[in-house]
Short mmCIF file of C-alpha atoms and ligand atoms in Angstrom, two decimals:
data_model
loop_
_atom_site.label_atom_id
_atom_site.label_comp_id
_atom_site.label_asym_id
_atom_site.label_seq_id
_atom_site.Cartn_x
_atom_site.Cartn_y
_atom_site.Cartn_z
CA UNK A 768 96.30 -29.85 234.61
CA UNK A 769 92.61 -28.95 235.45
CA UNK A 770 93.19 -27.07 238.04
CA UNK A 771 96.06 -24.99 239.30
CA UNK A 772 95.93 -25.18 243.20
CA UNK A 773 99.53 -25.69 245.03
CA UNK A 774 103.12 -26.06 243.61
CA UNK A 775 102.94 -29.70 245.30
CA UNK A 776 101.66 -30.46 242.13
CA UNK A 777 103.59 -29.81 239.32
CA UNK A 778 106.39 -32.08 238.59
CA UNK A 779 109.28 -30.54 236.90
CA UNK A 780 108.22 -32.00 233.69
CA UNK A 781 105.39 -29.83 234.06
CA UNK A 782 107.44 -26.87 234.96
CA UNK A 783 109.74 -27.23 231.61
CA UNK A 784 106.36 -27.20 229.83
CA UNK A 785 104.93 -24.09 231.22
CA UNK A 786 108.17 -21.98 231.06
CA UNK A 787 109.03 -23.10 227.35
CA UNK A 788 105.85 -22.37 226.05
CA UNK A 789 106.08 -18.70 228.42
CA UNK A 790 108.83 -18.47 225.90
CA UNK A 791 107.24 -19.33 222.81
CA UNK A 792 104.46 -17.58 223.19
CA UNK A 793 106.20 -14.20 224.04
CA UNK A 794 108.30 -14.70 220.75
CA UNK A 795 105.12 -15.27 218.64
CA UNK A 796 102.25 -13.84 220.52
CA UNK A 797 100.36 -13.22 216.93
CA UNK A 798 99.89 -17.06 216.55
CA UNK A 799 98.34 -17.26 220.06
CA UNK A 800 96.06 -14.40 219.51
CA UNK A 801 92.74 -16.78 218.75
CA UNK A 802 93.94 -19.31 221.24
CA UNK A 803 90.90 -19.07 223.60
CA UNK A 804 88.39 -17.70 221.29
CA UNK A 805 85.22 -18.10 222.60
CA UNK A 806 86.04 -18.89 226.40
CA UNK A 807 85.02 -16.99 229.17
CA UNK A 808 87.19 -16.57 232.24
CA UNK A 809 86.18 -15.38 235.30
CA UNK A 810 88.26 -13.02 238.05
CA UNK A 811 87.12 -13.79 241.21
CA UNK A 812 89.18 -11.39 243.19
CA UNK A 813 88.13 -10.65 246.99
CA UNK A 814 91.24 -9.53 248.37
CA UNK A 815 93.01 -6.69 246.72
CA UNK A 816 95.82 -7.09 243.55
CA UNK A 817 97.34 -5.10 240.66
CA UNK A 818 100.18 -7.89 239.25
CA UNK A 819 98.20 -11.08 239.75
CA UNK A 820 94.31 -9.93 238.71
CA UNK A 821 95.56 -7.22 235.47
CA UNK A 822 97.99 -10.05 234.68
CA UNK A 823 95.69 -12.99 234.50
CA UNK A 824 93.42 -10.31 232.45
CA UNK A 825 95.82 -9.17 229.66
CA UNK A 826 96.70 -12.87 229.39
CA UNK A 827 93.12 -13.72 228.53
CA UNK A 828 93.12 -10.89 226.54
CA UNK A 829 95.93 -11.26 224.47
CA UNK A 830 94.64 -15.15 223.98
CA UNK A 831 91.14 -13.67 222.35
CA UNK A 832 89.27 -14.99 225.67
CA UNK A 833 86.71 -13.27 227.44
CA UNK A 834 86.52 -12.07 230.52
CA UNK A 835 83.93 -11.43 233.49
CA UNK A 836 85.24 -10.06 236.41
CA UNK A 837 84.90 -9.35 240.29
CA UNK A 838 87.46 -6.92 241.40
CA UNK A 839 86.35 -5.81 244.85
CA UNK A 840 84.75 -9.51 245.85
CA UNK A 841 84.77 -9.23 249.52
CA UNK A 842 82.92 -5.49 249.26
CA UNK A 843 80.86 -5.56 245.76
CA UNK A 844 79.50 -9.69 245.54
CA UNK A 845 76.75 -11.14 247.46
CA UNK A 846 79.44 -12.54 250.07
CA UNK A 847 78.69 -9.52 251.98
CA UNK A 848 74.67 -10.83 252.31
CA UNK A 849 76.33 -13.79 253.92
CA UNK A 850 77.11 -15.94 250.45
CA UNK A 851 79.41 -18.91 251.29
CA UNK A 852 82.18 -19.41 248.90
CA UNK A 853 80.89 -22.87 247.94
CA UNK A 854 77.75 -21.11 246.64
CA UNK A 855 79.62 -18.32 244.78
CA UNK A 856 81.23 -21.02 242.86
CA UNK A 857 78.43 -23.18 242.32
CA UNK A 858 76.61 -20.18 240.54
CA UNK A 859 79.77 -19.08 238.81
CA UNK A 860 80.53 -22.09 237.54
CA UNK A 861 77.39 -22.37 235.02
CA UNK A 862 78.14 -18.83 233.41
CA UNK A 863 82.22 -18.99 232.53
CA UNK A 864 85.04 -21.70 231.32
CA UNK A 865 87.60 -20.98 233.91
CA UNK A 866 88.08 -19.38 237.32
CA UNK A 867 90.76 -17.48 238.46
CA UNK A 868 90.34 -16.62 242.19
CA UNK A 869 92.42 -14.48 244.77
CA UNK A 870 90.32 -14.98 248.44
CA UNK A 871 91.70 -14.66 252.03
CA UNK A 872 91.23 -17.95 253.12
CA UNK A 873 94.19 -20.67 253.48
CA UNK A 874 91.86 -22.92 251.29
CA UNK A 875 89.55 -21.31 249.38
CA UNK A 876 91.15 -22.12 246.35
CA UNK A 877 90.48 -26.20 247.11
CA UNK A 878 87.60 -25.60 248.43
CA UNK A 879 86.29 -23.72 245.30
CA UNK A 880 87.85 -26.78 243.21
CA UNK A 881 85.56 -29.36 244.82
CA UNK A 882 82.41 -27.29 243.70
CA UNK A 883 83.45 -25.98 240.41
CA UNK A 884 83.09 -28.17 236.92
CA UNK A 885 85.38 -25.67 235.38
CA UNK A 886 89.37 -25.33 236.03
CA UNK A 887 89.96 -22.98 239.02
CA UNK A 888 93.08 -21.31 239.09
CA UNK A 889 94.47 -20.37 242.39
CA UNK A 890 95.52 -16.30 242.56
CA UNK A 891 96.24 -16.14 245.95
CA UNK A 892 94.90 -18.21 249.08
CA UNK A 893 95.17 -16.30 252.20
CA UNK A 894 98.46 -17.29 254.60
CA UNK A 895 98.78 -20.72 252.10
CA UNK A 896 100.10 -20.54 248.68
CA UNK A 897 100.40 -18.52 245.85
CA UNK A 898 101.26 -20.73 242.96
CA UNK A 899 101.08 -18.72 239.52
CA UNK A 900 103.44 -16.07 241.63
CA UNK A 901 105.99 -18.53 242.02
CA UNK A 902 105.56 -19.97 238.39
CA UNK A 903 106.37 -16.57 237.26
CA UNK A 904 109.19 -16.24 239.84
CA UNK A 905 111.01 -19.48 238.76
CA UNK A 906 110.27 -18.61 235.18
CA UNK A 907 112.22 -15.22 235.75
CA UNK A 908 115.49 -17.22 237.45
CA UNK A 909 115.58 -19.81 234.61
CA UNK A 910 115.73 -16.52 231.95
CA UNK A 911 118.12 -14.60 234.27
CA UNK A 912 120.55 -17.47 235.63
CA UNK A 913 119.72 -20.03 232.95
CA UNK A 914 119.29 -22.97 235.26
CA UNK A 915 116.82 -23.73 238.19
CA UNK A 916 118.89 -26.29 240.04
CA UNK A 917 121.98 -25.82 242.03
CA UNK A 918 121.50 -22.28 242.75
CA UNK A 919 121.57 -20.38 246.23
CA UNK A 920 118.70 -18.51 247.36
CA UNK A 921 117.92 -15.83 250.28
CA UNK A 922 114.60 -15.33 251.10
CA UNK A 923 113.72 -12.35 253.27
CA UNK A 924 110.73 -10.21 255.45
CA UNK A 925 107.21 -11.73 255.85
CA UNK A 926 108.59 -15.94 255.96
CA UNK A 927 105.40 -16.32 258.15
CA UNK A 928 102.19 -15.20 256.35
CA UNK A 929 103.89 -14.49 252.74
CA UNK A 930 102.36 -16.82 250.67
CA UNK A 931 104.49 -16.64 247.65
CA UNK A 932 107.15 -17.60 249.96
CA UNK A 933 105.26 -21.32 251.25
CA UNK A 934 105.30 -21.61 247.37
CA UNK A 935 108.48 -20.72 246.49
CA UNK A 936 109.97 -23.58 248.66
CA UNK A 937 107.31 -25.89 247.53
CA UNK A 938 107.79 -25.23 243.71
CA UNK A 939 111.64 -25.17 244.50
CA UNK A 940 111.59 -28.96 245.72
CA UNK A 941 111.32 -30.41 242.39
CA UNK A 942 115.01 -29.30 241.63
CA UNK A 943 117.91 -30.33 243.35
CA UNK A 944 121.03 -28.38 245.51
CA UNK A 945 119.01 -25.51 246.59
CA UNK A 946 120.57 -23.97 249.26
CA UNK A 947 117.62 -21.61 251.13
CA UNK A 948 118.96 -19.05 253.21
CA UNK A 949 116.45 -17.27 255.36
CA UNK A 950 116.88 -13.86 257.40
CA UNK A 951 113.91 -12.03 258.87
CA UNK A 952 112.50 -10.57 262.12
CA UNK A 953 112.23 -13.34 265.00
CA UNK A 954 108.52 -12.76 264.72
CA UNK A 955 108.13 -13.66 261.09
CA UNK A 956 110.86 -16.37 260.68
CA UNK A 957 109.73 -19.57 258.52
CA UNK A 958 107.21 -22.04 260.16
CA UNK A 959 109.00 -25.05 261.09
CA UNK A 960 106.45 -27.00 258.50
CA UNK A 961 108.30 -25.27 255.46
CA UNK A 962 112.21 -25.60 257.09
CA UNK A 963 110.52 -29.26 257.02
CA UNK A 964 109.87 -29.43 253.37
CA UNK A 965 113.28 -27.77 252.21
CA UNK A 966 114.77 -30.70 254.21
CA UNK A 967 112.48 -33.47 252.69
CA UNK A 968 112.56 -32.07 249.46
CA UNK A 969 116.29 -32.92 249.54
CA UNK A 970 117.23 -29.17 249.71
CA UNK A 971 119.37 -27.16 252.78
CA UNK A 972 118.07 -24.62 255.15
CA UNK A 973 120.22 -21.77 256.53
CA UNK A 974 118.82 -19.70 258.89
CA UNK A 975 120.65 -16.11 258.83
CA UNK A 976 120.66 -12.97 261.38
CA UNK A 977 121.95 -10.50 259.33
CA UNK A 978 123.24 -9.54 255.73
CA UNK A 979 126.96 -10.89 256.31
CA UNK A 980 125.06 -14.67 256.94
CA UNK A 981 123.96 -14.52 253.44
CA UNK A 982 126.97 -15.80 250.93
CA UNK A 983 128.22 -12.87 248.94
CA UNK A 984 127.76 -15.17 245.62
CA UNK A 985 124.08 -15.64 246.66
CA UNK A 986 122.46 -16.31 242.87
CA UNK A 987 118.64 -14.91 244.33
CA UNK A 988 117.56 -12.45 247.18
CA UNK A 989 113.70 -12.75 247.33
CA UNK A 990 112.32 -10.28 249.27
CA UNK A 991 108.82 -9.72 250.86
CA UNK A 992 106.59 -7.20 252.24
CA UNK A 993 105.37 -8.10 255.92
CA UNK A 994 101.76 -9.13 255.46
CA UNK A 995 99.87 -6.37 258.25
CA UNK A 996 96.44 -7.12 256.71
CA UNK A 997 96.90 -10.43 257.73
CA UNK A 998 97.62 -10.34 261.43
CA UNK A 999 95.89 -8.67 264.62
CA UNK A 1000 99.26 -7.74 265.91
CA UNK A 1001 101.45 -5.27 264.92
CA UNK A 1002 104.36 -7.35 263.45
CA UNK A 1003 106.57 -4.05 263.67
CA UNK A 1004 108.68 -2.42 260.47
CA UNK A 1005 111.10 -4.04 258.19
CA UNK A 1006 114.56 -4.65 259.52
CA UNK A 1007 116.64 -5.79 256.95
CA UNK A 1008 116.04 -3.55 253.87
CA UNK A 1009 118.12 -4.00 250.30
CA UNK A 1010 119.63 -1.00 249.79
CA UNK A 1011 122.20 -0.05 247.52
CA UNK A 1012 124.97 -0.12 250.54
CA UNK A 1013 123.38 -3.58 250.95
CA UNK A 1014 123.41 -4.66 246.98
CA UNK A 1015 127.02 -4.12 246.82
CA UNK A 1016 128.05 -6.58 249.45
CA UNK A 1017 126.89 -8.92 247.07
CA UNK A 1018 128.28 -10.37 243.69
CA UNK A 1019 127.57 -8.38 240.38
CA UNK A 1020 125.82 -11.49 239.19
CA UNK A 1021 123.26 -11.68 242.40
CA UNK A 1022 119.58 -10.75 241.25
CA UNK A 1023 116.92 -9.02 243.57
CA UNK A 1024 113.60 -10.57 242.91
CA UNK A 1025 110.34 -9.52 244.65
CA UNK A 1026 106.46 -10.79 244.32
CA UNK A 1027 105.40 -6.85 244.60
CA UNK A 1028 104.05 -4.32 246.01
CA UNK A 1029 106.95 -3.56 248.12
CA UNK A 1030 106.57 -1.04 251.01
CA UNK A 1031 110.08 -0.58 252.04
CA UNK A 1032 111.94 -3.42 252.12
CA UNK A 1033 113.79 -2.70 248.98
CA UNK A 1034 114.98 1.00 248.78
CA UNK A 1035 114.50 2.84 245.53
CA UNK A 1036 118.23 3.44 244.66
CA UNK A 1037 118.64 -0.01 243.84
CA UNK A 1038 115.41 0.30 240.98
CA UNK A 1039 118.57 1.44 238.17
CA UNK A 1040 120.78 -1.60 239.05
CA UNK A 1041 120.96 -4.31 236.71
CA UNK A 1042 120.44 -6.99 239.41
CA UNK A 1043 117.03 -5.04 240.51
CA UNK A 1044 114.58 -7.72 238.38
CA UNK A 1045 111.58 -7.09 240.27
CA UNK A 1046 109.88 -5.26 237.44
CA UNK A 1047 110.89 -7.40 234.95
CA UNK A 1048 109.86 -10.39 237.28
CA UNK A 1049 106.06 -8.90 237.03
CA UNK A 1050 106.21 -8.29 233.63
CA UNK A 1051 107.14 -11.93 232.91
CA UNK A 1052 103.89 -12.44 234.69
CA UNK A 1053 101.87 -12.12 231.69
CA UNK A 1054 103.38 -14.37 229.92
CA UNK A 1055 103.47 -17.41 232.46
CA UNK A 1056 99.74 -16.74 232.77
CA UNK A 1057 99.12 -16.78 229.16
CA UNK A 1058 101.26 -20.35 229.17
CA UNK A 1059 99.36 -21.45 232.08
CA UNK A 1060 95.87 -20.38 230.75
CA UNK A 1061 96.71 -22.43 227.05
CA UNK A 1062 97.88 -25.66 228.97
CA UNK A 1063 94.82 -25.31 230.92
CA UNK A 1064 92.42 -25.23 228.56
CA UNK A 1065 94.34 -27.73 226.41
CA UNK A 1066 93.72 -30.42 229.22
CA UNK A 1067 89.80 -29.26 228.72
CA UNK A 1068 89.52 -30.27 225.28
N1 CP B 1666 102.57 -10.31 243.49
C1 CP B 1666 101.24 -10.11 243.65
O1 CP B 1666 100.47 -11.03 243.94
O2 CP B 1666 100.85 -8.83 243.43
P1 CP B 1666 99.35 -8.32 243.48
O3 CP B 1666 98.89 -8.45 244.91
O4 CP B 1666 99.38 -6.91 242.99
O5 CP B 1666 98.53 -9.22 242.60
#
């Protein structure tokens, strides 16, 4: 694994790997401490990020890596002279070992990956994928369910632009019986290319209008926040918010998962429930990064 672009392409091989060594290495962090000592890793972060960016940083941290960083890329790096992204890389690739980069376009993340002779790790590609997000997110239903096939799974709010969404259903094709049940506003239902590759993938697509078309044993409700930085038009509020009236329609064993930041799709008087995760689902974040950043650099060697 050189570089870490699109869920397309890890197998589930690959998958076992990352998540079992997630695991190890959060029940012996001390003997990972000197893992990448003396790398360099680069944040390359032009759109905005607290999870994905600090994440990706403590990981390198906690591995006895370096790190260089660009927090504010679209307003404080030499893209706003008029820099193309293919020359940001080129340049950035002769000072650091790795790149991690977050940037609004749909494939910025390949495009960086043609230039750069280091690894580039996608963090985030504009309306296309968001890969690490849904290694963390599968990571989180294999500790919480204990299994990553045969499970049924609601995915709500922004099914147009959310990116962690697009790789949700792309990482979720490598298992099998995944039943994808999908309610949002008309405007933002799923693009017909992603109903496509639940179907192809060998997986079933539901498409819901309300709560009660969700089944009440439903193992994972993913919610989103609608994506208004990434549209013109005003795609409206939230309809369908998880509340606690909501949560307790649903089994006991049902688990509310979200990428983060919400806005107010998922009310606060759920945050005390057991089956609220979404905090814990970040938090698991460091730890799939830290997996992801040793297999990485393991390929380099
Ligand atoms: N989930 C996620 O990508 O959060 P950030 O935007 O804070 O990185």
């Amino acid at each position: 694994m050189k570089n870490v672009i699109s869920c397309d392409q890890f197998t589930k091989e690959d998958l076992k790997e990352i998540f079992d060594l997630a695991d190890v290495v959060r029940a012996n962090p001390e003997k990972y401490m000197n893992a990448l000592n003396g790398k360099v890793v680069t944040t390359l972060f032009f759109e905005p990020s607290t999870r994905t960016r600090l994440s990706f940083e403590t990981a390198v941290v906690r591995l006895g890596g370096r790190l260089v960083s660009t927090e504010n890329g679209k307003t404080n790096s030499s893209s706003t002279k008029g820099e193309t992204l293919e020359d940001t890389i080129r340049v950035v690739t002769g000072y650091t070992d790795a790149i991690v980069m977050r940037h609004s376009f749909n494939d910025a993340a390949e495009r960086a990956a043609k230039i750069a002779t280091v690894p580039v790790i996608n963090a985030g590609s504009g309306k296309g994928e968001h890969p690490t997000q849904s290694l963390l997110d599968a990571y989180t239903i294999r500790r919480e369910k204990g299994r990553l096939d045969n499970l049924k799974i609601a995915i709500l709010g922004d099914l147009i632009n959310g990116r962690t969404i697009h790789s949700l259903i792309k990482l979720f094709g490598r298992y099998e019986n995944i039943e994808f049940y999908a309610l949002s506003k008309e405007n933002l239902a799923l693009p017909e290319k992603y109903v496509k590759i639940i179907e192809e993938t060998g997986n079933k697509y539901f498409k819901c209008n309300s709560f009660e078309d969700i089944p009440k044993d439903v193992d994972v409700m993913y919610h989103t926040r609608i994506q208004a930085e990434r549209c013109d038009e005003d795609l409206g509020k939230e309809e369908f918010i998880i509340n606690k009236k909501v949560l307790n329609q649903f089994s006991e064993d049902t688990i509310v998962l979200h990428p983060l930041p919400r806005v107010d799709e998922i009310a606060t008087d759920i945050d005390n429930d057991k089956r609220a995760m979404f905090f814990k689902q970040a938090h698991n974040g460091m730890w799939v990064r830290m997996a992801l950043l040793l297999k990485v650099f393991e390929e380099e060697k």
